């Protein structure tokens, strides 16, 4: 690996971490295109127990996530969504670890096959 | 709590759920697309050997991390509605279609398992829509428009990346429509869902196109050798201008 390439990759990694850790705080909290589609026909109302949907819409059929109690669920850290940047950095790092590891293995298997 | 999706677990309303939840389509449909996803990802992992080597593997890992990061940044598209990058065209252009499909699939698996974003039984539909359909259509559009780059340089590259990303977004949204048509929950007619999905995703596709064009041109200027679409371009000498 040339050092110029290494510098580029390091820069790319820093950009990804800044987006996950800092820029993510600027994200719109409105539902995305899919959620706003499945929520059509419903009104979201706040109750003491959380949110409820009144009316008729597709989203009423959605089940609670099986891992909704996980430590990083909903991009929080143990439920604290002020720490979503930390959750983002952990997520980007985990994604890099899984993807980089898998791609390294695939690259190696490709090389042994070629030689 | 059963019967509806608590979009937000915490009392304040930072909604960061981005993909299909469990229960939006019935069990047979989920199962069917689970098989489609497993088959597609297996093929992608097999074919990715031709795209990956020890030099490009770290870049591909970073592309996956970059897509995870950018997906967190929802941008407003309409009052009360937002969108986010899907990343299929971006990944395919930078690291190749098979590796790109794996990048998006890994992002979706990490989001579902670590962040409770996108249902577990919905993983098959989410992977089919964004990692297989989105990447496939986005890459096909990019290849079809590749001559733009030779003629117009960076402007052509930006244009082809923009169009490929828009196509990727609309194709992925259409994947959801297919699944909803086959086994959607609820009484909303397919017609209504289709208009709303394609309308919002046209706007999201514009955002996706801008992010993709910006990123691809930035990488191509710094390290053109790290852009798969340019590495694999046919030699200019095969087309001799008069």
Tab-separated table of C-alpha atoms in Angstrom:
chain	number	residue	atom	x	y	z
A	1	UNK	CA	0.000	0.000	0.000
A	2	UNK	CA	1.501	3.299	-1.001
A	3	UNK	CA	1.605	5.920	1.690
A	4	UNK	CA	-0.482	8.335	-0.428
A	5	UNK	CA	-3.208	5.735	-0.602
A	6	UNK	CA	-2.957	5.226	3.154
A	7	UNK	CA	-3.377	8.952	3.727
A	8	UNK	CA	-6.414	9.015	1.485
A	9	UNK	CA	-7.991	6.066	3.310
A	10	UNK	CA	-7.248	7.649	6.691
A	11	UNK	CA	-8.900	10.869	5.516
A	12	UNK	CA	-11.927	8.960	4.269
A	13	UNK	CA	-12.206	7.234	7.655
A	14	UNK	CA	-12.050	10.576	9.482
A	15	UNK	CA	-14.809	11.970	7.234
A	16	UNK	CA	-17.015	8.925	7.955
A	17	UNK	CA	-16.444	9.256	11.715
A	18	UNK	CA	-17.188	13.006	11.650
A	19	UNK	CA	-20.443	12.388	9.773
A	20	UNK	CA	-21.500	9.611	12.170
A	21	UNK	CA	-20.351	11.407	15.311
A	22	UNK	CA	-21.042	15.094	14.621
A	23	UNK	CA	-23.038	15.793	11.451
A	24	UNK	CA	-25.623	13.193	12.516
A	25	UNK	CA	-26.864	15.649	15.174
A	26	UNK	CA	-28.163	17.824	12.334
A	27	UNK	CA	-30.367	15.008	10.999
A	28	UNK	CA	-34.042	15.713	10.457
A	29	UNK	CA	-36.169	13.871	13.010
A	30	UNK	CA	-39.156	13.663	10.659
A	31	UNK	CA	-40.128	10.176	9.480
A	32	UNK	CA	-38.406	9.145	6.257
A	33	UNK	CA	-40.134	8.405	2.949
A	34	UNK	CA	-40.998	4.826	3.898
A	35	UNK	CA	-42.187	5.686	7.410
A	36	UNK	CA	-44.239	8.643	6.228
A	37	UNK	CA	-45.836	6.321	3.657
A	38	UNK	CA	-46.690	3.633	6.211
A	39	UNK	CA	-47.915	6.288	8.685
A	40	UNK	CA	-50.384	7.817	6.225
A	41	UNK	CA	-53.863	7.724	7.739
A	42	UNK	CA	-52.559	7.724	11.316
A	43	UNK	CA	-51.842	10.426	13.830
A	44	UNK	CA	-49.012	9.931	16.273
A	45	UNK	CA	-50.029	10.936	19.787
A	46	UNK	CA	-47.793	11.096	22.819
A	47	UNK	CA	-48.959	9.163	25.863
A	48	UNK	CA	-47.348	8.366	29.174
A	49	UNK	CA	-46.552	4.879	27.874
A	50	UNK	CA	-44.860	6.207	24.745
A	51	UNK	CA	-46.387	6.889	21.366
A	52	UNK	CA	-49.638	5.606	20.015
A	53	UNK	CA	-51.072	5.641	16.541
A	54	UNK	CA	-54.701	6.609	16.033
A	55	UNK	CA	-56.517	6.110	12.748
A	56	UNK	CA	-55.790	3.434	10.169
A	57	UNK	CA	-52.389	2.947	8.568
A	58	UNK	CA	-49.860	0.310	7.543
A	59	UNK	CA	-47.502	1.139	10.411
A	60	UNK	CA	-50.061	-0.189	12.928
A	61	UNK	CA	-49.153	-3.662	11.708
A	62	UNK	CA	-45.477	-3.197	12.513
A	63	UNK	CA	-44.218	-5.202	15.454
A	64	UNK	CA	-41.871	-3.891	18.080
A	65	UNK	CA	-38.262	-4.632	17.223
A	66	UNK	CA	-36.972	-7.870	18.738
A	67	UNK	CA	-33.839	-6.083	19.892
A	68	UNK	CA	-35.511	-2.831	20.979
A	69	UNK	CA	-33.928	-3.182	24.422
A	70	UNK	CA	-30.397	-3.409	23.073
A	71	UNK	CA	-27.801	-0.978	24.474
A	72	UNK	CA	-27.566	0.969	21.211
A	73	UNK	CA	-31.212	0.644	20.119
A	74	UNK	CA	-32.495	3.627	18.111
A	75	UNK	CA	-28.978	5.087	17.863
A	76	UNK	CA	-28.868	5.904	21.565
A	77	UNK	CA	-26.435	4.799	24.235
A	78	UNK	CA	-28.550	2.973	26.833
A	79	UNK	CA	-31.559	5.063	25.850
A	80	UNK	CA	-29.781	8.407	26.018
A	81	UNK	CA	-30.257	10.010	22.630
A	82	UNK	CA	-27.948	12.911	23.445
A	83	UNK	CA	-25.229	10.340	22.841
A	84	UNK	CA	-26.349	9.415	19.327
A	85	UNK	CA	-23.000	10.627	17.993
A	86	UNK	CA	-21.221	8.044	20.165
A	87	UNK	CA	-23.638	5.401	18.917
A	88	UNK	CA	-22.880	6.532	15.366
A	89	UNK	CA	-19.117	6.282	15.836
A	90	UNK	CA	-19.501	2.809	17.354
A	91	UNK	CA	-21.761	1.783	14.475
A	92	UNK	CA	-19.441	3.081	11.756
A	93	UNK	CA	-16.514	1.343	13.461
A	94	UNK	CA	-18.445	-1.928	13.778
A	95	UNK	CA	-19.488	-1.702	10.129
A	96	UNK	CA	-15.880	-1.145	9.068
A	97	UNK	CA	-14.701	-4.075	11.203
A	98	UNK	CA	-17.288	-6.504	9.800
A	99	UNK	CA	-17.037	-5.318	6.195
A	100	UNK	CA	-13.251	-4.893	6.185
A	101	UNK	CA	-12.782	-8.338	7.741
A	102	UNK	CA	-15.113	-10.022	5.268
A	103	UNK	CA	-13.563	-8.227	2.278
A	104	UNK	CA	-10.063	-9.130	3.417
A	105	UNK	CA	-11.088	-12.808	3.597
A	106	UNK	CA	-12.730	-12.625	0.165
A	107	UNK	CA	-9.665	-10.915	-1.307
A	108	UNK	CA	-7.407	-13.610	0.139
A	109	UNK	CA	-9.566	-16.449	-1.172
A	110	UNK	CA	-9.585	-14.789	-4.583
A	111	UNK	CA	-5.786	-14.559	-4.564
A	112	UNK	CA	-5.223	-18.187	-3.575
A	113	UNK	CA	-7.603	-19.217	-6.327
A	114	UNK	CA	-5.812	-17.112	-8.898
A	115	UNK	CA	-2.321	-18.366	-8.060
B	1	UNK	CA	-47.499	-2.332	23.515
B	2	UNK	CA	-48.270	-4.962	20.893
B	3	UNK	CA	-50.073	-4.017	17.745
B	4	UNK	CA	-48.303	-0.839	16.742
B	5	UNK	CA	-44.761	0.176	16.209
B	6	UNK	CA	-43.343	2.384	18.908
B	7	UNK	CA	-41.389	4.589	16.557
B	8	UNK	CA	-39.661	6.171	19.455
B	9	UNK	CA	-38.665	4.492	22.672
B	10	UNK	CA	-37.511	7.591	24.429
B	11	UNK	CA	-39.932	10.351	25.445
B	12	UNK	CA	-38.518	12.999	23.101
B	13	UNK	CA	-38.914	12.548	19.438
B	14	UNK	CA	-35.594	11.866	17.780
B	15	UNK	CA	-36.923	9.387	15.262
B	16	UNK	CA	-34.056	7.439	13.798
B	17	UNK	CA	-35.738	4.405	12.337
B	18	UNK	CA	-35.099	4.133	8.661
B	19	UNK	CA	-35.969	0.737	7.253
B	20	UNK	CA	-38.892	-1.674	7.057
B	21	UNK	CA	-40.085	-2.983	10.425
B	22	UNK	CA	-41.310	-6.500	11.054
B	23	UNK	CA	-44.966	-7.034	10.234
B	24	UNK	CA	-45.362	-4.656	7.278
B	25	UNK	CA	-45.577	-7.681	4.985
B	26	UNK	CA	-46.885	-11.140	5.885
B	27	UNK	CA	-44.755	-14.122	6.899
B	28	UNK	CA	-44.691	-15.930	3.510
B	29	UNK	CA	-43.534	-12.730	1.799
B	30	UNK	CA	-40.867	-12.149	4.443
B	31	UNK	CA	-39.694	-15.726	4.029
B	32	UNK	CA	-39.650	-15.510	0.234
B	33	UNK	CA	-37.512	-12.370	0.265
B	34	UNK	CA	-35.360	-13.890	2.987
B	35	UNK	CA	-34.455	-16.597	0.475
B	36	UNK	CA	-33.965	-14.023	-2.288
B	37	UNK	CA	-31.612	-12.052	-0.041
B	38	UNK	CA	-29.584	-15.109	1.012
B	39	UNK	CA	-29.251	-16.258	-2.601
B	40	UNK	CA	-28.300	-12.799	-3.828
B	41	UNK	CA	-25.740	-12.176	-1.100
B	42	UNK	CA	-24.199	-15.612	-1.650
B	43	UNK	CA	-23.730	-14.837	-5.337
B	44	UNK	CA	-22.354	-11.392	-4.449
B	45	UNK	CA	-19.826	-12.892	-2.007
B	46	UNK	CA	-18.722	-15.363	-4.688
B	47	UNK	CA	-18.410	-12.775	-7.459
B	48	UNK	CA	-16.807	-10.148	-5.211
B	49	UNK	CA	-13.579	-12.151	-5.443
B	50	UNK	CA	-13.100	-10.700	-8.905
B	51	UNK	CA	-13.468	-7.141	-7.559
B	52	UNK	CA	-11.480	-7.340	-4.345
B	53	UNK	CA	-7.788	-7.615	-3.666
B	54	UNK	CA	-5.627	-6.629	-0.719
B	55	UNK	CA	-5.405	-3.070	-2.039
B	56	UNK	CA	-9.124	-2.486	-2.527
B	57	UNK	CA	-10.482	-4.407	0.498
B	58	UNK	CA	-9.770	-1.592	3.033
B	59	UNK	CA	-11.438	0.960	0.725
B	60	UNK	CA	-14.498	-1.297	0.446
B	61	UNK	CA	-14.691	-1.602	4.244
B	62	UNK	CA	-14.536	2.188	4.529
B	63	UNK	CA	-17.267	2.596	1.913
B	64	UNK	CA	-19.547	0.424	4.076
B	65	UNK	CA	-18.721	2.531	7.163
B	66	UNK	CA	-19.267	5.732	5.162
B	67	UNK	CA	-22.714	4.551	4.028
B	68	UNK	CA	-23.620	3.680	7.629
B	69	UNK	CA	-22.570	7.169	8.707
B	70	UNK	CA	-24.343	9.071	5.929
B	71	UNK	CA	-27.537	7.023	6.407
B	72	UNK	CA	-27.786	8.565	9.892
B	73	UNK	CA	-28.148	12.035	8.424
B	74	UNK	CA	-31.791	12.342	7.416
B	75	UNK	CA	-32.398	15.401	5.250
B	76	UNK	CA	-35.794	17.133	4.998
B	77	UNK	CA	-37.728	16.557	1.766
B	78	UNK	CA	-41.208	17.867	2.647
B	79	UNK	CA	-42.737	19.415	5.762
B	80	UNK	CA	-42.858	16.484	8.202
B	81	UNK	CA	-40.984	14.043	5.971
B	82	UNK	CA	-37.314	13.292	5.512
B	83	UNK	CA	-35.070	10.987	3.557
B	84	UNK	CA	-31.631	9.486	3.792
B	85	UNK	CA	-29.006	7.978	1.548
B	86	UNK	CA	-29.494	4.334	0.596
B	87	UNK	CA	-26.009	4.158	-0.886
B	88	UNK	CA	-26.397	1.430	-3.499
B	89	UNK	CA	-25.205	3.398	-6.524
B	90	UNK	CA	-22.446	5.041	-4.482
B	91	UNK	CA	-21.096	1.669	-3.339
B	92	UNK	CA	-21.352	0.075	-6.790
B	93	UNK	CA	-19.510	2.952	-8.494
B	94	UNK	CA	-16.727	3.054	-5.902
B	95	UNK	CA	-16.125	-0.652	-5.188
B	96	UNK	CA	-18.068	-2.640	-7.786
B	97	UNK	CA	-21.597	-4.063	-7.856
B	98	UNK	CA	-20.969	-7.326	-5.991
B	99	UNK	CA	-18.811	-5.785	-3.269
B	100	UNK	CA	-21.255	-2.852	-3.187
B	101	UNK	CA	-24.186	-5.178	-2.537
B	102	UNK	CA	-22.222	-6.706	0.348
B	103	UNK	CA	-21.440	-3.210	1.731
B	104	UNK	CA	-25.121	-2.212	1.841
B	105	UNK	CA	-26.176	-5.612	3.223
B	106	UNK	CA	-23.612	-5.370	6.033
B	107	UNK	CA	-24.853	-1.873	6.912
B	108	UNK	CA	-28.421	-3.211	7.097
B	109	UNK	CA	-27.402	-6.166	9.283
B	110	UNK	CA	-25.441	-3.914	11.669
B	111	UNK	CA	-28.389	-1.497	11.862
B	112	UNK	CA	-30.885	-4.290	12.561
B	113	UNK	CA	-28.763	-6.148	15.125
B	114	UNK	CA	-27.053	-3.291	16.982
B	115	UNK	CA	-29.438	-0.372	16.513
B	116	UNK	CA	-32.881	-2.062	16.325
B	117	UNK	CA	-33.357	-0.253	12.994
B	118	UNK	CA	-35.093	-2.434	10.407
B	119	UNK	CA	-36.848	-5.567	11.622
B	120	UNK	CA	-35.117	-8.930	11.924
B	121	UNK	CA	-37.729	-10.742	9.822
B	122	UNK	CA	-37.737	-7.723	7.489
B	123	UNK	CA	-34.000	-8.090	6.809
B	124	UNK	CA	-34.723	-10.158	3.698
B	125	UNK	CA	-36.946	-7.467	2.209
B	126	UNK	CA	-34.622	-4.631	3.238
B	127	UNK	CA	-31.559	-6.394	1.782
B	128	UNK	CA	-33.447	-7.274	-1.405
B	129	UNK	CA	-34.615	-3.691	-1.890
B	130	UNK	CA	-31.494	-1.729	-1.032
B	131	UNK	CA	-28.572	-4.154	-1.465
B	132	UNK	CA	-29.756	-6.182	-4.462
B	133	UNK	CA	-32.306	-4.133	-6.451
B	134	UNK	CA	-30.904	-0.711	-5.584
B	135	UNK	CA	-27.271	-1.637	-6.214
B	136	UNK	CA	-28.111	-3.594	-9.389
B	137	UNK	CA	-30.194	-0.842	-10.989
B	138	UNK	CA	-27.834	1.891	-9.825
B	139	UNK	CA	-24.808	0.099	-11.274
B	140	UNK	CA	-26.556	-0.664	-14.560
B	141	UNK	CA	-27.442	3.021	-14.919
B	142	UNK	CA	-23.867	4.053	-14.109
B	143	UNK	CA	-22.407	1.689	-16.715
B	144	UNK	CA	-24.918	2.805	-19.342
B	145	UNK	CA	-23.966	6.445	-18.724
B	146	UNK	CA	-20.214	5.863	-18.388
B	147	UNK	CA	-19.452	7.502	-21.782
B	148	UNK	CA	-20.545	10.816	-20.209
B	149	UNK	CA	-17.396	10.784	-18.147
B	150	UNK	CA	-15.133	10.408	-21.160
B	151	UNK	CA	-16.869	13.249	-22.960
B	152	UNK	CA	-17.459	15.696	-20.150
B	153	UNK	CA	-14.907	14.764	-17.487
B	154	UNK	CA	-15.871	15.428	-13.872
B	155	UNK	CA	-19.177	17.045	-14.874
B	156	UNK	CA	-20.076	13.889	-16.770
B	157	UNK	CA	-19.037	11.742	-13.820
B	158	UNK	CA	-21.190	13.855	-11.488
B	159	UNK	CA	-24.152	13.580	-13.859
B	160	UNK	CA	-23.883	9.822	-14.221
B	161	UNK	CA	-23.509	9.378	-10.452
B	162	UNK	CA	-26.565	11.581	-9.848
B	163	UNK	CA	-28.771	9.685	-12.306
B	164	UNK	CA	-27.540	6.276	-11.095
B	165	UNK	CA	-28.328	7.247	-7.500
B	166	UNK	CA	-31.802	8.514	-8.387
B	167	UNK	CA	-32.486	5.266	-10.275
B	168	UNK	CA	-31.200	3.258	-7.289
B	169	UNK	CA	-33.554	5.085	-4.903
B	170	UNK	CA	-36.643	4.650	-7.081
B	171	UNK	CA	-35.804	0.996	-7.761
B	172	UNK	CA	-35.427	0.236	-4.048
B	173	UNK	CA	-38.761	1.973	-3.322
B	174	UNK	CA	-40.324	-0.135	-6.085
B	175	UNK	CA	-38.992	-3.242	-4.345
B	176	UNK	CA	-41.072	-2.310	-1.308
B	177	UNK	CA	-44.093	-1.852	-3.567
B	178	UNK	CA	-43.592	-5.345	-4.998
B	179	UNK	CA	-43.446	-6.803	-1.487
B	180	UNK	CA	-46.468	-4.797	-0.381
B	181	UNK	CA	-48.399	-5.989	-3.452
B	182	UNK	CA	-47.520	-9.612	-2.656
B	183	UNK	CA	-48.227	-9.620	1.051
B	184	UNK	CA	-48.669	-6.159	2.508
B	185	UNK	CA	-50.383	-5.670	5.851
B	186	UNK	CA	-53.156	-3.146	6.100
B	187	UNK	CA	-55.935	-1.935	3.882
B	188	UNK	CA	-54.179	0.909	2.104
B	189	UNK	CA	-54.493	0.317	-1.622
B	190	UNK	CA	-51.346	-0.376	-3.612
B	191	UNK	CA	-52.178	2.619	-5.761
B	192	UNK	CA	-52.080	5.019	-2.827
B	193	UNK	CA	-48.915	3.472	-1.415
B	194	UNK	CA	-47.238	3.563	-4.832
B	195	UNK	CA	-47.905	7.235	-5.484
B	196	UNK	CA	-46.709	8.245	-2.049
B	197	UNK	CA	-43.633	5.985	-2.064
B	198	UNK	CA	-42.509	7.029	-5.538
B	199	UNK	CA	-43.265	10.693	-4.859
B	200	UNK	CA	-41.235	10.860	-1.666
B	201	UNK	CA	-38.454	8.729	-3.139
B	202	UNK	CA	-38.120	10.975	-6.174
B	203	UNK	CA	-37.269	13.777	-3.741
B	204	UNK	CA	-35.045	11.477	-1.682
B	205	UNK	CA	-33.389	10.387	-4.931
B	206	UNK	CA	-32.401	13.996	-5.656
B	207	UNK	CA	-30.661	14.153	-2.266
B	208	UNK	CA	-29.148	10.729	-2.837
B	209	UNK	CA	-27.968	11.910	-6.259
B	210	UNK	CA	-26.281	15.033	-4.864
B	211	UNK	CA	-24.494	13.109	-2.088
B	212	UNK	CA	-23.425	10.377	-4.509
B	213	UNK	CA	-22.162	12.826	-7.154
B	214	UNK	CA	-20.236	14.866	-4.579
B	215	UNK	CA	-18.619	11.784	-3.028
B	216	UNK	CA	-17.749	10.039	-6.296
B	217	UNK	CA	-16.195	13.163	-7.827
B	218	UNK	CA	-14.231	13.864	-4.642
B	219	UNK	CA	-12.806	10.331	-4.596
B	220	UNK	CA	-12.160	10.346	-8.350
B	221	UNK	CA	-10.191	13.610	-8.120
B	222	UNK	CA	-8.064	12.383	-5.237
B	223	UNK	CA	-7.616	8.724	-6.180
B	224	UNK	CA	-9.133	7.727	-9.529
B	225	UNK	CA	-7.578	4.272	-9.070
B	226	UNK	CA	-9.986	3.742	-6.134
B	227	UNK	CA	-13.099	4.216	-8.278
B	228	UNK	CA	-14.202	0.825	-9.598
B	229	UNK	CA	-16.279	2.273	-12.437
B	230	UNK	CA	-13.238	4.148	-13.798
B	231	UNK	CA	-10.807	1.262	-13.226
B	232	UNK	CA	-12.958	-1.076	-15.271
B	233	UNK	CA	-13.761	1.432	-18.026
B	234	UNK	CA	-13.068	0.134	-21.515
B	235	UNK	CA	-9.845	1.511	-22.955
B	236	UNK	CA	-10.470	4.779	-24.770
B	237	UNK	CA	-8.479	3.415	-27.731
B	238	UNK	CA	-11.269	0.969	-28.527
B	239	UNK	CA	-13.286	3.923	-29.758
B	240	UNK	CA	-11.179	5.974	-32.102
B	241	UNK	CA	-12.694	9.391	-32.725
B	242	UNK	CA	-12.539	10.455	-36.341
